[in-house]
XYZ file of C-alpha atoms in Angstrom:
305
model
C 102.535 38.713 -32.326
C 101.646 39.257 -36.040
C 103.577 42.383 -36.700
C 107.421 42.476 -35.913
C 110.212 44.658 -36.785
C 112.833 42.033 -37.252
C 110.958 39.003 -38.739
C 108.308 38.125 -41.227
C 105.428 35.810 -39.798
C 102.961 33.831 -41.844
C 98.989 33.783 -41.456
C 96.009 32.236 -43.379
C 92.785 33.321 -44.340
C 89.457 31.448 -43.605
C 87.368 30.133 -44.911
C 89.701 27.669 -46.532
C 87.454 25.486 -48.820
C 86.251 25.270 -52.296
C 85.295 28.476 -54.110
C 81.737 27.288 -55.034
C 78.217 28.687 -53.977
C 78.185 26.543 -50.653
C 77.832 27.654 -47.246
C 80.935 27.779 -44.959
C 82.067 24.222 -43.562
C 82.394 25.195 -39.893
C 83.884 21.733 -38.891
C 86.428 22.184 -41.728
C 87.469 25.597 -40.717
C 87.862 24.514 -36.834
C 90.036 21.628 -37.963
C 92.234 23.686 -40.368
C 92.591 26.310 -37.676
C 93.921 23.757 -35.430
C 96.280 22.229 -37.591
C 97.722 25.775 -38.123
C 97.974 26.547 -34.728
C 99.983 23.250 -34.018
C 102.227 24.088 -37.058
C 103.305 27.344 -36.068
C 101.688 29.821 -38.327
C 101.221 33.325 -36.601
C 97.663 34.315 -37.376
C 94.357 33.245 -38.652
C 92.367 35.868 -40.507
C 88.379 35.745 -40.706
C 86.591 37.720 -43.297
C 83.528 39.954 -42.642
C 81.185 39.572 -45.736
C 77.802 40.665 -44.136
C 75.949 39.908 -47.369
C 76.574 37.874 -50.539
C 75.397 38.598 -53.853
C 76.327 37.719 -57.502
C 78.689 40.785 -58.002
C 81.048 39.405 -55.040
C 83.803 37.434 -56.441
C 83.683 35.022 -53.626
C 80.473 32.497 -53.740
C 81.098 31.025 -50.324
C 78.443 31.511 -47.648
C 80.437 33.273 -44.947
C 79.838 32.960 -41.485
C 79.316 36.073 -39.038
C 83.016 36.816 -38.176
C 82.263 36.884 -34.429
C 80.645 33.573 -34.145
C 83.508 31.830 -35.943
C 86.332 33.816 -33.881
C 84.463 32.762 -30.667
C 84.957 29.069 -31.801
C 88.397 29.501 -32.933
C 89.263 31.091 -29.688
C 88.055 28.138 -27.849
C 89.787 25.703 -30.072
C 93.210 27.170 -30.587
C 95.924 27.506 -28.177
C 98.862 30.333 -29.271
C 97.876 31.607 -32.864
C 96.583 35.076 -33.193
C 93.093 35.586 -34.342
C 92.326 38.826 -36.543
C 89.475 40.123 -38.531
C 90.323 40.805 -42.128
C 88.272 43.297 -41.967
C 85.368 44.034 -40.295
C 83.541 46.706 -42.548
C 83.368 49.468 -39.960
C 81.138 51.874 -41.929
C 78.417 49.316 -41.695
C 78.728 48.289 -37.993
C 77.925 50.380 -35.054
C 81.189 51.061 -33.406
C 80.055 50.389 -29.747
C 78.723 46.900 -30.947
C 82.372 46.329 -32.767
C 84.007 47.488 -29.245
C 81.889 44.983 -27.146
C 82.878 42.086 -29.384
C 86.459 43.064 -29.790
C 86.729 43.233 -26.009
C 85.009 40.058 -25.366
C 87.366 38.261 -27.919
C 90.427 39.614 -26.120
C 89.296 38.082 -23.075
C 88.027 34.819 -24.785
C 91.319 34.376 -26.519
C 93.616 35.515 -23.690
C 95.113 38.672 -25.496
C 95.660 37.015 -29.085
C 92.911 39.146 -30.616
C 93.838 41.580 -33.410
C 91.100 43.908 -34.901
C 91.245 44.616 -38.621
C 89.097 47.225 -39.937
C 87.976 48.149 -43.445
C 85.704 50.607 -45.121
C 84.135 48.288 -47.724
C 83.415 49.240 -51.217
C 80.320 47.382 -52.553
C 77.665 50.214 -53.219
C 75.127 47.447 -53.361
C 75.707 46.541 -49.975
C 75.787 49.881 -48.417
C 72.632 50.370 -49.802
C 70.955 47.446 -48.018
C 72.319 48.726 -44.837
C 70.833 52.056 -45.643
C 74.453 53.937 -46.210
C 75.773 55.627 -48.909
C 79.000 54.139 -50.190
C 80.290 57.585 -51.204
C 79.932 58.467 -47.407
C 82.255 55.290 -46.247
C 85.555 57.536 -45.955
C 84.008 59.982 -43.313
C 81.937 57.147 -41.802
C 85.127 54.979 -41.411
C 86.936 58.018 -39.649
C 84.090 58.831 -37.320
C 83.336 55.258 -36.433
C 86.981 54.593 -35.841
C 87.341 57.380 -33.532
C 84.475 56.383 -31.569
C 85.534 52.603 -31.449
C 88.932 53.512 -30.427
C 87.586 55.679 -27.307
C 85.087 52.643 -26.364
C 88.155 50.325 -26.350
C 90.127 52.707 -24.042
C 87.088 53.039 -21.698
C 86.070 56.482 -22.882
C 82.217 56.695 -23.858
C 81.839 60.410 -23.201
C 78.465 60.119 -21.216
C 78.093 62.555 -18.460
C 75.837 62.645 -15.632
C 73.388 60.018 -14.841
C 74.058 58.267 -18.030
C 77.442 56.618 -17.351
C 78.289 53.464 -19.171
C 80.857 51.038 -19.312
C 81.789 48.301 -22.004
C 82.874 44.989 -20.610
C 84.560 42.414 -20.051
C 87.952 44.211 -20.059
C 91.452 42.563 -19.711
C 93.538 45.690 -19.109
C 95.345 45.006 -22.699
C 94.927 47.278 -25.601
C 93.438 45.647 -28.683
C 95.487 46.095 -31.644
C 94.001 47.981 -34.284
C 94.971 47.385 -37.983
C 93.647 49.339 -41.336
C 92.813 46.727 -43.965
C 92.947 48.149 -47.471
C 93.243 51.780 -48.048
C 89.852 52.153 -46.011
C 89.531 55.367 -48.076
C 92.344 57.111 -45.895
C 95.691 58.440 -46.590
C 98.507 56.381 -45.528
C 99.722 59.222 -43.350
C 96.204 58.678 -41.471
C 96.607 55.096 -41.246
C 100.197 55.498 -39.781
C 98.989 57.881 -37.100
C 95.778 55.903 -35.984
C 96.669 52.094 -36.506
C 99.281 49.888 -35.435
C 100.000 48.301 -38.817
C 98.478 48.385 -42.418
C 97.371 45.307 -44.498
C 97.037 45.537 -48.186
C 96.628 43.286 -50.998
C 99.017 41.460 -53.289
C 100.628 43.533 -56.454
C 103.289 42.465 -58.744
C 106.672 42.929 -56.925
C 107.711 45.904 -58.769
C 104.138 47.813 -58.055
C 104.480 46.337 -54.256
C 107.912 47.720 -54.036
C 106.889 51.516 -54.609
C 103.688 50.881 -52.206
C 105.739 49.460 -49.268
C 108.070 52.668 -49.814
C 105.197 54.940 -49.662
C 103.958 53.191 -46.432
C 107.389 53.298 -44.710
C 107.774 56.855 -45.970
C 104.418 57.791 -44.302
C 105.306 56.163 -41.042
C 108.467 58.233 -40.925
C 106.641 61.474 -41.366
C 104.041 60.817 -39.128
C 105.416 58.805 -35.824
C 108.336 57.582 -34.218
C 106.562 54.323 -33.030
C 106.623 50.948 -35.140
C 104.037 50.432 -37.360
C 103.603 46.933 -38.906
C 103.012 46.232 -42.871
C 101.210 43.150 -43.901
C 99.608 41.937 -47.113
C 97.468 38.879 -48.229
C 98.479 36.537 -50.930
C 96.765 33.874 -53.083
C 98.448 31.101 -52.914
C 98.279 27.953 -55.313
C 101.060 25.614 -53.663
C 102.737 23.258 -55.774
C 103.510 19.970 -53.960
C 107.122 19.463 -55.379
C 110.050 21.405 -53.919
C 110.243 23.491 -57.145
C 111.591 27.214 -57.618
C 108.820 27.700 -59.996
C 106.740 30.844 -59.245
C 104.039 32.019 -61.743
C 101.852 35.205 -61.310
C 97.934 34.507 -60.806
C 95.138 36.717 -59.716
C 96.285 38.577 -56.467
C 99.323 36.009 -55.500
C 101.491 33.067 -56.978
C 101.388 29.593 -58.014
C 104.589 28.269 -56.643
C 106.678 25.448 -55.188
C 108.335 25.701 -51.621
C 111.399 27.195 -53.137
C 109.658 29.827 -55.198
C 107.646 30.532 -52.352
C 110.362 31.110 -50.019
C 112.290 33.215 -52.688
C 109.116 35.801 -52.902
C 108.671 36.012 -49.230
C 112.324 36.608 -48.727
C 111.993 39.728 -51.378
C 108.879 40.885 -49.459
C 110.614 40.886 -46.135
C 113.818 42.645 -47.435
C 111.464 45.324 -48.726
C 109.914 45.838 -45.398
C 106.838 43.617 -45.073
C 106.142 42.079 -41.581
C 103.512 39.723 -42.280
C 101.811 37.689 -45.159
C 98.305 36.068 -45.094
C 97.767 33.252 -47.342
C 94.632 32.632 -49.283
C 95.087 29.206 -50.107
C 93.629 27.975 -53.585
C 92.635 24.482 -52.716
C 89.864 21.816 -53.662
C 88.814 19.329 -50.840
C 91.516 18.375 -48.294
C 94.490 19.579 -50.134
C 94.658 22.445 -47.495
C 96.102 20.051 -44.827
C 99.029 19.102 -46.886
C 99.691 22.676 -48.102
C 99.813 23.818 -44.519
C 102.177 20.755 -43.737
C 104.447 21.610 -46.874
C 104.797 25.245 -45.592
C 105.218 24.499 -41.945
C 108.063 22.020 -42.972
C 109.826 23.584 -45.820
C 109.088 27.412 -45.376
C 108.488 28.542 -41.780
C 111.629 27.200 -40.535
C 113.718 28.820 -43.339
C 112.169 32.195 -42.414
C 112.973 31.718 -38.893
C 116.470 30.573 -39.761
C 117.115 33.821 -42.106
C 115.777 36.040 -39.008
C 118.449 34.559 -36.816
C 121.039 34.855 -39.075
C 120.449 38.378 -39.463
C 120.341 39.185 -35.861
C 123.604 37.446 -35.364
C 125.134 39.653 -37.608
């Protein structure tokens, strides 16, 4: 489970490779995902980047998310597989529902559907969409998608359709980014909210706003997560420096930052590892050895009090 009210879980975002103008290295991603699964990470997040252009800050040629997720489902055993995030205004909701239900069955219930609104005007234009319509497109597509996932397609008479395969489970829906919606709308419709990294003081305010929106909207649990760029130092240092959308930190500094976020009410952090070459493998091992057990121990201490 990615979002749990009693603990902080850790995931990683794919692709993990040099940020250069190269296509995704599928073999490397599968190998890293297998290692993350073995090390006890909670989730793998896969980006949806339909089109690359010079204006997009990540030059990697991304895979279609569903193709990569299918390969991940077949090559991992227990780690959750999540989209971070499907650009819903550019996708037909029935296609997304079909893919999500298929992933739910293929992964034996490990799939989490993260959805975002997108924000690149040029990409919307390429799909014959107006970026100014993304708020309403997101809401209408979300409603159609949620209905399809629940088996409610709305046809009458002879036009009765069903989307299969179905497992009988509910596919968790997560709003990623603001999705051009209010926090109350997200709390009412999504099981969790994933946002981007901010300096701690600013993030503290956003976390408080989220929990306030949840309290005003529902009595059900709603998860809170964030992405974090991470340049991991390979020494047991308590050093931690701000970088764009994250930190440069040693294991001690990273643990302190994660503890602060957990105390503020964050349930999941997904790392964007800033690595060259094969360093990602050692980064995963260091986090698994020096950070994950301490997070678990801190949870056990809180429960025992």
